[in-house]
CSV table of N, CA and C in Angstrom, one decimal:
chain,number,residue,atom,x,y,z
A,268,MET,N,44.9,42.8,-55.4
A,268,MET,CA,44.4,44.2,-55.5
A,268,MET,C,43.4,44.5,-56.6
A,269,SER,N,42.3,45.0,-56.1
A,269,SER,CA,41.2,45.2,-57.2
A,269,SER,C,41.2,46.6,-57.8
A,270,TYR,N,41.2,46.5,-59.1
A,270,TYR,CA,41.2,47.9,-59.6
A,270,TYR,C,39.8,48.3,-60.3
A,271,TYR,N,39.1,47.3,-60.5
A,271,TYR,CA,37.8,47.5,-61.4
A,271,TYR,C,37.0,48.7,-60.8
A,272,ASN,N,36.7,48.9,-59.6
A,272,ASN,CA,36.0,50.0,-59.1
A,272,ASN,C,36.6,51.1,-59.6
A,273,ASP,N,37.8,51.5,-59.6
A,273,ASP,CA,38.3,52.7,-60.1
A,273,ASP,C,38.3,52.8,-61.7
A,274,ARG,N,38.4,51.8,-62.2
A,274,ARG,CA,38.5,51.8,-63.7
A,274,ARG,C,37.2,51.9,-64.2
A,275,ILE,N,36.0,51.5,-63.6
A,275,ILE,CA,34.8,51.6,-64.1
A,275,ILE,C,34.3,53.1,-63.9
A,276,ARG,N,34.7,53.6,-62.7
A,276,ARG,CA,34.5,55.0,-62.5
A,276,ARG,C,35.2,55.9,-63.5
A,277,ASP,N,36.4,55.5,-63.8
A,277,ASP,CA,37.1,56.3,-64.9
A,277,ASP,C,36.6,56.3,-66.3
A,278,LEU,N,36.2,55.2,-66.6
A,278,LEU,CA,35.4,54.9,-67.8
A,278,LEU,C,34.2,55.8,-67.8
A,279,ARG,N,33.4,55.7,-67.0
A,279,ARG,CA,32.2,56.4,-66.9
A,279,ARG,C,32.3,58.0,-67.0
A,280,GLU,N,33.3,58.4,-66.1
A,280,GLU,CA,33.6,59.8,-65.9
A,280,GLU,C,34.3,60.3,-67.3
A,281,GLY,N,34.9,59.6,-68.0
A,281,GLY,CA,35.6,59.8,-69.2
A,281,GLY,C,34.6,60.1,-70.3
A,282,LYS,N,33.4,59.3,-70.3
A,282,LYS,CA,32.3,59.4,-71.2
A,282,LYS,C,31.3,60.5,-70.7
A,283,LYS,N,31.6,61.1,-69.6
A,283,LYS,CA,30.6,62.2,-68.9
A,283,LYS,C,29.2,61.6,-68.9
A,284,LEU,N,29.3,60.3,-68.3
A,284,LEU,CA,27.9,59.7,-68.0
A,284,LEU,C,27.7,59.7,-66.5
A,285,THR,N,26.4,59.6,-66.2
A,285,THR,CA,26.1,59.6,-64.8
A,285,THR,C,26.1,58.1,-64.4
A,286,GLN,N,26.0,57.8,-63.0
A,286,GLN,CA,25.9,56.5,-62.6
A,286,GLN,C,24.6,56.0,-63.1
A,287,GLN,N,23.5,56.8,-63.1
A,287,GLN,CA,22.2,56.3,-63.5
A,287,GLN,C,22.2,55.8,-65.1
A,288,GLN,N,23.0,56.5,-65.8
A,288,GLN,CA,22.9,56.1,-67.3
A,288,GLN,C,23.6,54.8,-67.3
A,289,VAL,N,24.7,54.6,-66.6
A,289,VAL,CA,25.3,53.2,-66.8
A,289,VAL,C,24.6,52.2,-66.1
A,290,ALA,N,24.0,52.5,-64.9
A,290,ALA,CA,23.0,51.6,-64.2
A,290,ALA,C,21.9,51.2,-65.2
A,291,ASP,N,21.3,52.1,-66.0
A,291,ASP,CA,20.4,51.7,-67.0
A,291,ASP,C,20.8,50.8,-68.1
A,292,VAL,N,22.1,51.0,-68.4
A,292,VAL,CA,22.8,50.0,-69.5
A,292,VAL,C,22.6,48.6,-68.9
A,293,LEU,N,23.1,48.6,-67.5
A,293,LEU,CA,23.1,47.3,-66.8
A,293,LEU,C,21.9,46.6,-66.5
A,294,GLY,N,20.8,47.6,-66.4
A,294,GLY,CA,19.4,47.0,-65.9
A,294,GLY,C,19.3,47.0,-64.3
A,295,ILE,N,20.0,47.9,-63.7
A,295,ILE,CA,20.1,47.7,-62.4
A,295,ILE,C,19.7,49.3,-61.6
A,296,ARG,N,19.6,49.3,-60.4
A,296,ARG,CA,19.4,50.5,-59.7
A,296,ARG,C,20.7,51.4,-59.5
A,297,GLN,N,20.6,52.6,-59.6
A,297,GLN,CA,21.9,53.4,-59.5
A,297,GLN,C,22.7,53.2,-58.1
A,298,GLN,N,21.8,52.8,-57.1
A,298,GLN,CA,22.4,52.6,-55.7
A,298,GLN,C,23.3,51.4,-55.9
A,299,VAL,N,22.9,50.4,-56.7
A,299,VAL,CA,23.6,49.0,-56.8
A,299,VAL,C,24.9,49.4,-57.5
A,300,TYR,N,24.8,50.2,-58.6
A,300,TYR,CA,26.0,50.5,-59.4
A,300,TYR,C,27.0,51.3,-58.6
A,301,SER,N,26.5,52.2,-57.8
A,301,SER,CA,27.4,53.1,-57.0
A,301,SER,C,28.2,52.1,-56.2
A,302,LYS,N,27.6,51.1,-55.6
A,302,LYS,CA,28.4,50.2,-54.7
A,302,LYS,C,29.6,49.5,-55.4
A,303,TYR,N,29.3,49.3,-56.8
A,303,TYR,CA,30.3,48.7,-57.6
A,303,TYR,C,31.6,49.7,-57.6
A,304,GLU,N,31.3,50.9,-57.8
A,304,GLU,CA,32.4,51.9,-58.0
A,304,GLU,C,33.1,52.1,-56.8
A,305,LEU,N,32.3,52.1,-55.6
A,305,LEU,CA,32.9,52.2,-54.2
A,305,LEU,C,33.6,51.0,-53.8
A,306,GLY,N,33.5,49.9,-54.5
A,306,GLY,CA,34.2,48.6,-54.1
A,306,GLY,C,33.4,47.9,-52.9
A,307,VAL,N,32.2,48.4,-52.5
A,307,VAL,CA,31.5,47.7,-51.5
A,307,VAL,C,30.9,46.6,-52.0
A,308,ARG,N,30.6,46.4,-53.2
A,308,ARG,CA,29.8,45.3,-53.8
A,308,ARG,C,30.5,44.7,-54.9
A,309,ALA,N,30.7,43.4,-55.0
A,309,ALA,CA,31.4,42.6,-56.1
A,309,ALA,C,30.7,42.9,-57.5
A,310,LEU,N,31.3,43.2,-58.4
A,310,LEU,CA,30.8,43.2,-59.8
A,310,LEU,C,30.7,41.9,-60.4
A,311,PRO,N,29.3,41.5,-60.6
A,311,PRO,CA,29.1,40.2,-61.1
A,311,PRO,C,29.6,40.0,-62.6
A,312,ILE,N,29.9,38.8,-63.1
A,312,ILE,CA,30.6,38.6,-64.4
A,312,ILE,C,29.5,39.2,-65.5
A,313,GLU,N,28.3,39.0,-65.3
A,313,GLU,CA,27.3,39.4,-66.4
A,313,GLU,C,27.4,40.9,-66.6
A,314,HIS,N,27.6,41.6,-65.4
A,314,HIS,CA,27.8,43.1,-65.6
A,314,HIS,C,29.1,43.4,-66.2
A,315,LEU,N,30.1,42.7,-65.8
A,315,LEU,CA,31.6,43.0,-66.3
A,315,LEU,C,31.5,42.8,-68.0
A,316,ILE,N,30.8,41.8,-68.5
A,316,ILE,CA,30.8,41.7,-69.7
A,316,ILE,C,30.0,42.8,-70.5
A,317,LYS,N,28.8,43.2,-69.8
A,317,LYS,CA,28.0,44.3,-70.4
A,317,LYS,C,28.9,45.6,-70.5
A,318,LEU,N,29.6,45.8,-69.4
A,318,LEU,CA,30.5,47.1,-69.3
A,318,LEU,C,31.6,47.0,-70.4
A,319,CYS,N,32.2,45.8,-70.6
A,319,CYS,CA,33.3,45.7,-71.7
A,319,CYS,C,32.7,45.9,-73.1
A,320,LYS,N,31.6,45.3,-73.2
A,320,LYS,CA,30.7,45.6,-74.6
A,320,LYS,C,30.5,47.2,-74.7
A,321,PHE,N,29.9,47.8,-73.7
A,321,PHE,CA,29.4,49.1,-73.6
A,321,PHE,C,30.7,50.1,-74.0
A,322,TYR,N,31.7,49.8,-73.2
A,322,TYR,CA,32.9,50.7,-73.3
A,322,TYR,C,33.8,50.3,-74.3
A,323,GLN,N,33.7,49.2,-74.9
A,323,GLN,CA,34.6,48.5,-75.8
A,323,GLN,C,36.1,48.5,-75.1
A,324,ALA,N,36.0,48.1,-73.9
A,324,ALA,CA,37.3,47.7,-73.2
A,324,ALA,C,37.4,46.4,-72.9
A,325,SER,N,38.6,45.9,-72.5
A,325,SER,CA,38.8,44.4,-72.3
A,325,SER,C,38.5,44.2,-70.6
A,326,ALA,N,38.1,42.9,-70.5
A,326,ALA,CA,38.0,42.6,-69.0
A,326,ALA,C,39.2,42.6,-68.3
A,327,ASP,N,40.2,42.3,-69.0
A,327,ASP,CA,41.6,42.2,-68.4
A,327,ASP,C,42.0,43.7,-67.9
A,328,TRP,N,41.7,44.6,-68.7
A,328,TRP,CA,42.0,46.0,-68.4
A,328,TRP,C,41.1,46.5,-67.1
A,329,ILE,N,39.8,46.1,-67.3
A,329,ILE,CA,38.9,46.6,-66.1
A,329,ILE,C,39.4,45.9,-64.9
A,330,LEU,N,39.8,44.6,-65.0
A,330,LEU,CA,40.2,43.9,-63.7
A,330,LEU,C,41.6,44.3,-63.2
A,331,GLY,N,42.3,45.1,-64.0
A,331,GLY,CA,43.8,45.5,-63.6
A,331,GLY,C,44.8,44.4,-64.0
A,332,LEU,N,44.5,43.6,-64.9
A,332,LEU,CA,45.5,42.5,-65.2
A,332,LEU,C,46.4,43.1,-66.4
A,333,LYS,N,45.9,44.0,-67.1
A,333,LYS,CA,46.9,44.7,-68.0
A,333,LYS,C,46.7,46.2,-68.1
A,334,GLU,N,47.6,46.9,-68.7
A,334,GLU,CA,47.6,48.3,-68.7
A,334,GLU,C,46.8,49.0,-69.9
A,335,GLU,N,46.8,48.3,-71.0
A,335,GLU,CA,46.0,48.7,-72.2
A,335,GLU,C,44.5,48.6,-72.2
A,336,VAL,N,43.8,49.5,-72.6
A,336,VAL,CA,42.3,49.5,-72.4
A,336,VAL,C,41.7,48.3,-73.2
A,337,LYS,N,42.3,48.1,-74.5
A,337,LYS,CA,41.9,47.2,-75.4
A,337,LYS,C,42.6,45.9,-75.5
């Protein structure tokens, strides 16, 4: 079961950021980022790493492998 789409959305909304702002951090279009949050498109490892650094969250948490953010 994949949790990352819900978790990256929750992180973004928790920081009151738009999808466009996060897409800019990743260097992609907003439409591509939206597909990550919807679970329609797989999140590439390089974007996972950037999101971990940006949100200071662990990859294990984003991927649903543990319950603690860090």
